[in-house]
């Protein structure tokens, strides 16, 4: 008789434990939780959580343990990252994306990706032209053709900024024939402003044409 009780006691204990786990799971689900089996790995972490826990956020939204592991900005999304003022331009007007050859017969491999925004700003029609040139010298030659020597200044990030003062030129934008532009030496990103007045073009470029600090081009700390 005692041997039978010895066999029954472990069985009853096991049943009691299983019932307790089942009840706990039901209560957990009733409160919006998720049942986790008794043998689940407690320290299992999803890839999403790993991304969230990384110290840096790359420009494309992915997580990284180091900015050097983040990719360089690319495509239209990269262009919008490099130019923080684009978001304000987008909210203020109509923007269209395009991709063309560089228009320079002396080169064969240059390519240009751009987003152009048109808006009414301070009572004047203004166009902001954000672009990426596959060969940065092609963009430089494009704006050097305006006939003005670029102003060269050292930026806080150590890079050299090239800026072209407003010049009146034939443009596809009718009366918005004053053009001013800026880019960073050695990099293919450029921004230009077109307006019917040179001072308005200059102010619009200052308002919407910020080029992100090179130290942040790949991402930011969390």
PDB file of C-alpha atoms in Angstrom, residues 13-195:
ATOM      1  CA  UNK A  13       2.389  16.592  -8.220  1.00  0.00           C
ATOM      2  CA  UNK A  14       3.087  16.647 -11.950  1.00  0.00           C
ATOM      3  CA  UNK A  15      -0.627  17.072 -12.745  1.00  0.00           C
ATOM      4  CA  UNK A  16      -0.876  19.900 -10.217  1.00  0.00           C
ATOM      5  CA  UNK A  17       2.097  21.717 -11.804  1.00  0.00           C
ATOM      6  CA  UNK A  18       0.648  21.365 -15.298  1.00  0.00           C
ATOM      7  CA  UNK A  19      -2.764  22.646 -14.162  1.00  0.00           C
ATOM      8  CA  UNK A  20      -1.114  25.616 -12.470  1.00  0.00           C
ATOM      9  CA  UNK A  21       0.804  26.498 -15.631  1.00  0.00           C
ATOM     10  CA  UNK A  22      -2.342  26.180 -17.729  1.00  0.00           C
ATOM     11  CA  UNK A  23      -4.335  28.463 -15.421  1.00  0.00           C
ATOM     12  CA  UNK A  24      -1.510  31.008 -15.364  1.00  0.00           C
ATOM     13  CA  UNK A  25      -1.428  30.993 -19.157  1.00  0.00           C
ATOM     14  CA  UNK A  26      -5.168  31.553 -19.404  1.00  0.00           C
ATOM     15  CA  UNK A  27      -4.976  34.480 -16.982  1.00  0.00           C
ATOM     16  CA  UNK A  28      -2.029  35.933 -18.909  1.00  0.00           C
ATOM     17  CA  UNK A  29      -3.904  35.737 -22.226  1.00  0.00           C
ATOM     18  CA  UNK A  30      -7.006  37.275 -20.631  1.00  0.00           C
ATOM     19  CA  UNK A  31      -4.896  40.295 -19.749  1.00  0.00           C
ATOM     20  CA  UNK A  32      -3.572  40.673 -23.308  1.00  0.00           C
ATOM     21  CA  UNK A  33      -0.430  38.602 -22.910  1.00  0.00           C
ATOM     22  CA  UNK A  34       1.011  35.716 -24.853  1.00  0.00           C
ATOM     23  CA  UNK A  35       1.435  32.161 -23.580  1.00  0.00           C
ATOM     24  CA  UNK A  36       5.073  31.159 -23.196  1.00  0.00           C
ATOM     25  CA  UNK A  37       5.728  27.471 -22.718  1.00  0.00           C
ATOM     26  CA  UNK A  38       7.650  26.317 -19.667  1.00  0.00           C
ATOM     27  CA  UNK A  39      10.588  25.308 -21.844  1.00  0.00           C
ATOM     28  CA  UNK A  40      10.875  28.550 -23.872  1.00  0.00           C
ATOM     29  CA  UNK A  41      14.310  30.146 -24.000  1.00  0.00           C
ATOM     30  CA  UNK A  42      14.113  33.126 -21.655  1.00  0.00           C
ATOM     31  CA  UNK A  43      16.884  35.166 -23.246  1.00  0.00           C
ATOM     32  CA  UNK A  44      15.794  34.741 -26.883  1.00  0.00           C
ATOM     33  CA  UNK A  45      15.793  38.220 -28.537  1.00  0.00           C
ATOM     34  CA  UNK A  46      14.138  39.080 -31.850  1.00  0.00           C
ATOM     35  CA  UNK A  47      16.078  40.834 -34.629  1.00  0.00           C
ATOM     36  CA  UNK A  48      13.812  43.864 -34.204  1.00  0.00           C
ATOM     37  CA  UNK A  49      14.746  44.173 -30.546  1.00  0.00           C
ATOM     38  CA  UNK A  50      18.399  43.902 -31.476  1.00  0.00           C
ATOM     39  CA  UNK A  51      17.958  46.825 -33.865  1.00  0.00           C
ATOM     40  CA  UNK A  52      16.244  48.913 -31.215  1.00  0.00           C
ATOM     41  CA  UNK A  53      19.008  48.202 -28.716  1.00  0.00           C
ATOM     42  CA  UNK A  54      21.848  49.304 -31.001  1.00  0.00           C
ATOM     43  CA  UNK A  55      23.609  52.575 -30.077  1.00  0.00           C
ATOM     44  CA  UNK A  56      23.242  54.115 -33.568  1.00  0.00           C
ATOM     45  CA  UNK A  57      20.429  54.585 -36.071  1.00  0.00           C
ATOM     46  CA  UNK A  58      21.539  54.590 -39.707  1.00  0.00           C
ATOM     47  CA  UNK A  59      20.067  57.090 -42.176  1.00  0.00           C
ATOM     48  CA  UNK A  60      17.804  54.336 -43.573  1.00  0.00           C
ATOM     49  CA  UNK A  61      16.328  53.509 -40.146  1.00  0.00           C
ATOM     50  CA  UNK A  62      18.328  50.333 -39.506  1.00  0.00           C
ATOM     51  CA  UNK A  63      20.240  49.869 -36.261  1.00  0.00           C
ATOM     52  CA  UNK A  64      23.996  49.528 -36.008  1.00  0.00           C
ATOM     53  CA  UNK A  65      26.709  49.163 -33.414  1.00  0.00           C
ATOM     54  CA  UNK A  66      28.881  51.657 -35.288  1.00  0.00           C
ATOM     55  CA  UNK A  67      28.280  54.432 -37.822  1.00  0.00           C
ATOM     56  CA  UNK A  68      31.062  52.976 -39.971  1.00  0.00           C
ATOM     57  CA  UNK A  69      28.802  49.950 -40.524  1.00  0.00           C
ATOM     58  CA  UNK A  70      25.961  52.109 -41.831  1.00  0.00           C
ATOM     59  CA  UNK A  71      25.764  52.395 -45.640  1.00  0.00           C
ATOM     60  CA  UNK A  72      26.322  55.667 -47.447  1.00  0.00           C
ATOM     61  CA  UNK A  73      23.114  57.585 -48.268  1.00  0.00           C
ATOM     62  CA  UNK A  74      21.727  56.561 -51.642  1.00  0.00           C
ATOM     63  CA  UNK A  75      18.654  57.038 -53.791  1.00  0.00           C
ATOM     64  CA  UNK A  76      15.849  59.526 -53.207  1.00  0.00           C
ATOM     65  CA  UNK A  77      15.622  58.622 -49.504  1.00  0.00           C
ATOM     66  CA  UNK A  78      19.332  59.282 -49.083  1.00  0.00           C
ATOM     67  CA  UNK A  79      18.935  62.606 -50.839  1.00  0.00           C
ATOM     68  CA  UNK A  80      16.194  63.618 -48.416  1.00  0.00           C
ATOM     69  CA  UNK A  81      18.440  62.630 -45.495  1.00  0.00           C
ATOM     70  CA  UNK A  82      21.414  64.668 -46.732  1.00  0.00           C
ATOM     71  CA  UNK A  83      19.212  67.773 -47.085  1.00  0.00           C
ATOM     72  CA  UNK A  84      17.289  68.304 -43.813  1.00  0.00           C
ATOM     73  CA  UNK A  85      15.489  71.301 -45.341  1.00  0.00           C
ATOM     74  CA  UNK A  86      13.808  69.067 -47.906  1.00  0.00           C
ATOM     75  CA  UNK A  87      11.019  68.111 -45.502  1.00  0.00           C
ATOM     76  CA  UNK A  88      10.021  71.769 -45.067  1.00  0.00           C
ATOM     77  CA  UNK A  89      10.184  72.308 -48.822  1.00  0.00           C
ATOM     78  CA  UNK A  90       8.016  69.229 -49.362  1.00  0.00           C
ATOM     79  CA  UNK A  91       5.398  70.501 -46.913  1.00  0.00           C
ATOM     80  CA  UNK A  92       5.431  73.962 -48.488  1.00  0.00           C
ATOM     81  CA  UNK A  93       5.068  72.991 -52.137  1.00  0.00           C
ATOM     82  CA  UNK A  94       4.868  70.286 -54.789  1.00  0.00           C
ATOM     83  CA  UNK A  95       7.862  68.002 -55.259  1.00  0.00           C
ATOM     84  CA  UNK A  96       8.705  65.665 -58.120  1.00  0.00           C
ATOM     85  CA  UNK A  97      11.485  63.125 -58.462  1.00  0.00           C
ATOM     86  CA  UNK A  98      13.485  62.418 -61.585  1.00  0.00           C
ATOM     87  CA  UNK A  99      16.617  60.770 -62.895  1.00  0.00           C
ATOM     88  CA  UNK A 100      18.558  61.853 -65.972  1.00  0.00           C
ATOM     89  CA  UNK A 101      21.945  61.798 -67.625  1.00  0.00           C
ATOM     90  CA  UNK A 102      24.228  64.621 -66.631  1.00  0.00           C
ATOM     91  CA  UNK A 103      23.662  66.594 -69.825  1.00  0.00           C
ATOM     92  CA  UNK A 104      27.410  67.051 -70.255  1.00  0.00           C
ATOM     93  CA  UNK A 105      28.657  65.667 -73.606  1.00  0.00           C
ATOM     94  CA  UNK A 106      32.225  65.528 -72.264  1.00  0.00           C
ATOM     95  CA  UNK A 107      31.308  62.751 -69.830  1.00  0.00           C
ATOM     96  CA  UNK A 108      29.687  59.383 -70.388  1.00  0.00           C
ATOM     97  CA  UNK A 109      29.204  57.940 -66.909  1.00  0.00           C
ATOM     98  CA  UNK A 110      27.817  60.912 -64.939  1.00  0.00           C
ATOM     99  CA  UNK A 111      24.235  60.495 -63.782  1.00  0.00           C
ATOM    100  CA  UNK A 112      21.893  62.748 -61.836  1.00  0.00           C
ATOM    101  CA  UNK A 113      19.109  61.864 -59.436  1.00  0.00           C
ATOM    102  CA  UNK A 114      17.023  64.818 -58.312  1.00  0.00           C
ATOM    103  CA  UNK A 115      13.962  66.006 -56.419  1.00  0.00           C
ATOM    104  CA  UNK A 116      12.591  69.414 -57.370  1.00  0.00           C
ATOM    105  CA  UNK A 117      10.066  71.327 -55.269  1.00  0.00           C
ATOM    106  CA  UNK A 118       8.065  74.337 -56.468  1.00  0.00           C
ATOM    107  CA  UNK A 119       6.371  76.650 -53.967  1.00  0.00           C
ATOM    108  CA  UNK A 120       5.058  80.104 -53.326  1.00  0.00           C
ATOM    109  CA  UNK A 121       7.433  81.518 -50.731  1.00  0.00           C
ATOM    110  CA  UNK A 122       7.205  85.030 -49.350  1.00  0.00           C
ATOM    111  CA  UNK A 123       4.912  85.947 -52.224  1.00  0.00           C
ATOM    112  CA  UNK A 124       7.344  84.714 -54.889  1.00  0.00           C
ATOM    113  CA  UNK A 125       7.461  81.521 -56.921  1.00  0.00           C
ATOM    114  CA  UNK A 126      10.573  79.574 -55.879  1.00  0.00           C
ATOM    115  CA  UNK A 127      12.037  76.250 -57.024  1.00  0.00           C
ATOM    116  CA  UNK A 128      14.400  74.112 -54.912  1.00  0.00           C
ATOM    117  CA  UNK A 129      16.417  71.546 -56.828  1.00  0.00           C
ATOM    118  CA  UNK A 130      18.080  68.790 -54.751  1.00  0.00           C
ATOM    119  CA  UNK A 131      20.405  66.514 -56.711  1.00  0.00           C
ATOM    120  CA  UNK A 132      22.932  63.706 -56.496  1.00  0.00           C
ATOM    121  CA  UNK A 133      25.628  63.489 -59.189  1.00  0.00           C
ATOM    122  CA  UNK A 134      27.377  60.156 -59.657  1.00  0.00           C
ATOM    123  CA  UNK A 135      30.536  62.180 -60.395  1.00  0.00           C
ATOM    124  CA  UNK A 136      30.710  65.232 -58.163  1.00  0.00           C
ATOM    125  CA  UNK A 137      32.860  67.168 -60.672  1.00  0.00           C
ATOM    126  CA  UNK A 138      29.935  67.032 -63.115  1.00  0.00           C
ATOM    127  CA  UNK A 139      27.788  68.966 -60.674  1.00  0.00           C
ATOM    128  CA  UNK A 140      30.628  71.387 -60.074  1.00  0.00           C
ATOM    129  CA  UNK A 141      30.957  72.027 -63.827  1.00  0.00           C
ATOM    130  CA  UNK A 142      27.193  72.465 -64.087  1.00  0.00           C
ATOM    131  CA  UNK A 143      27.167  75.382 -61.659  1.00  0.00           C
ATOM    132  CA  UNK A 144      30.534  76.759 -62.779  1.00  0.00           C
ATOM    133  CA  UNK A 145      28.801  77.267 -66.139  1.00  0.00           C
ATOM    134  CA  UNK A 146      26.685  79.954 -64.473  1.00  0.00           C
ATOM    135  CA  UNK A 147      29.709  82.186 -64.972  1.00  0.00           C
ATOM    136  CA  UNK A 148      30.498  82.823 -61.320  1.00  0.00           C
ATOM    137  CA  UNK A 149      33.456  81.596 -59.295  1.00  0.00           C
ATOM    138  CA  UNK A 150      32.261  79.581 -56.303  1.00  0.00           C
ATOM    139  CA  UNK A 151      32.834  80.874 -52.817  1.00  0.00           C
ATOM    140  CA  UNK A 152      34.853  78.276 -50.892  1.00  0.00           C
ATOM    141  CA  UNK A 153      34.495  77.992 -47.124  1.00  0.00           C
ATOM    142  CA  UNK A 154      35.509  75.385 -44.589  1.00  0.00           C
ATOM    143  CA  UNK A 155      32.546  73.842 -42.813  1.00  0.00           C
ATOM    144  CA  UNK A 156      32.411  72.855 -39.155  1.00  0.00           C
ATOM    145  CA  UNK A 157      32.720  69.197 -40.205  1.00  0.00           C
ATOM    146  CA  UNK A 158      36.049  69.945 -41.930  1.00  0.00           C
ATOM    147  CA  UNK A 159      34.741  69.708 -45.498  1.00  0.00           C
ATOM    148  CA  UNK A 160      34.915  72.544 -48.019  1.00  0.00           C
ATOM    149  CA  UNK A 161      31.632  74.149 -49.070  1.00  0.00           C
ATOM    150  CA  UNK A 162      31.230  75.497 -52.625  1.00  0.00           C
ATOM    151  CA  UNK A 163      28.525  78.118 -53.115  1.00  0.00           C
ATOM    152  CA  UNK A 164      27.618  80.062 -56.264  1.00  0.00           C
ATOM    153  CA  UNK A 165      26.135  83.535 -55.868  1.00  0.00           C
ATOM    154  CA  UNK A 166      22.838  84.287 -57.658  1.00  0.00           C
ATOM    155  CA  UNK A 167      23.182  84.734 -61.414  1.00  0.00           C
ATOM    156  CA  UNK A 168      20.509  85.462 -63.984  1.00  0.00           C
ATOM    157  CA  UNK A 169      20.340  82.677 -66.573  1.00  0.00           C
ATOM    158  CA  UNK A 170      17.818  81.093 -68.953  1.00  0.00           C
ATOM    159  CA  UNK A 171      15.998  78.353 -67.004  1.00  0.00           C
ATOM    160  CA  UNK A 172      13.023  76.043 -67.618  1.00  0.00           C
ATOM    161  CA  UNK A 173      11.142  78.042 -64.971  1.00  0.00           C
ATOM    162  CA  UNK A 174      10.323  81.192 -66.914  1.00  0.00           C
ATOM    163  CA  UNK A 175      10.646  84.300 -64.758  1.00  0.00           C
ATOM    164  CA  UNK A 176      12.436  82.312 -62.022  1.00  0.00           C
ATOM    165  CA  UNK A 177      15.712  82.972 -63.803  1.00  0.00           C
ATOM    166  CA  UNK A 178      17.995  83.805 -60.859  1.00  0.00           C
ATOM    167  CA  UNK A 179      19.988  80.729 -59.862  1.00  0.00           C
ATOM    168  CA  UNK A 180      22.154  80.092 -56.810  1.00  0.00           C
ATOM    169  CA  UNK A 181      23.615  76.755 -55.697  1.00  0.00           C
ATOM    170  CA  UNK A 182      25.734  74.979 -53.116  1.00  0.00           C
ATOM    171  CA  UNK A 183      27.534  71.658 -52.738  1.00  0.00           C
ATOM    172  CA  UNK A 184      30.297  70.046 -50.678  1.00  0.00           C
ATOM    173  CA  UNK A 185      33.640  69.477 -52.353  1.00  0.00           C
ATOM    174  CA  UNK A 186      34.279  65.834 -53.138  1.00  0.00           C
ATOM    175  CA  UNK A 187      30.637  64.811 -52.690  1.00  0.00           C
ATOM    176  CA  UNK A 188      27.947  64.560 -55.343  1.00  0.00           C
ATOM    177  CA  UNK A 189      25.109  66.206 -53.433  1.00  0.00           C
ATOM    178  CA  UNK A 190      24.048  69.674 -54.601  1.00  0.00           C
ATOM    179  CA  UNK A 191      21.119  72.027 -54.010  1.00  0.00           C
ATOM    180  CA  UNK A 192      20.040  74.992 -56.117  1.00  0.00           C
ATOM    181  CA  UNK A 193      17.363  77.657 -55.752  1.00  0.00           C
ATOM    182  CA  UNK A 194      15.581  79.398 -58.649  1.00  0.00           C
ATOM    183  CA  UNK A 195      13.559  82.600 -58.205  1.00  0.00           C
TER     184      UNK A 195
END
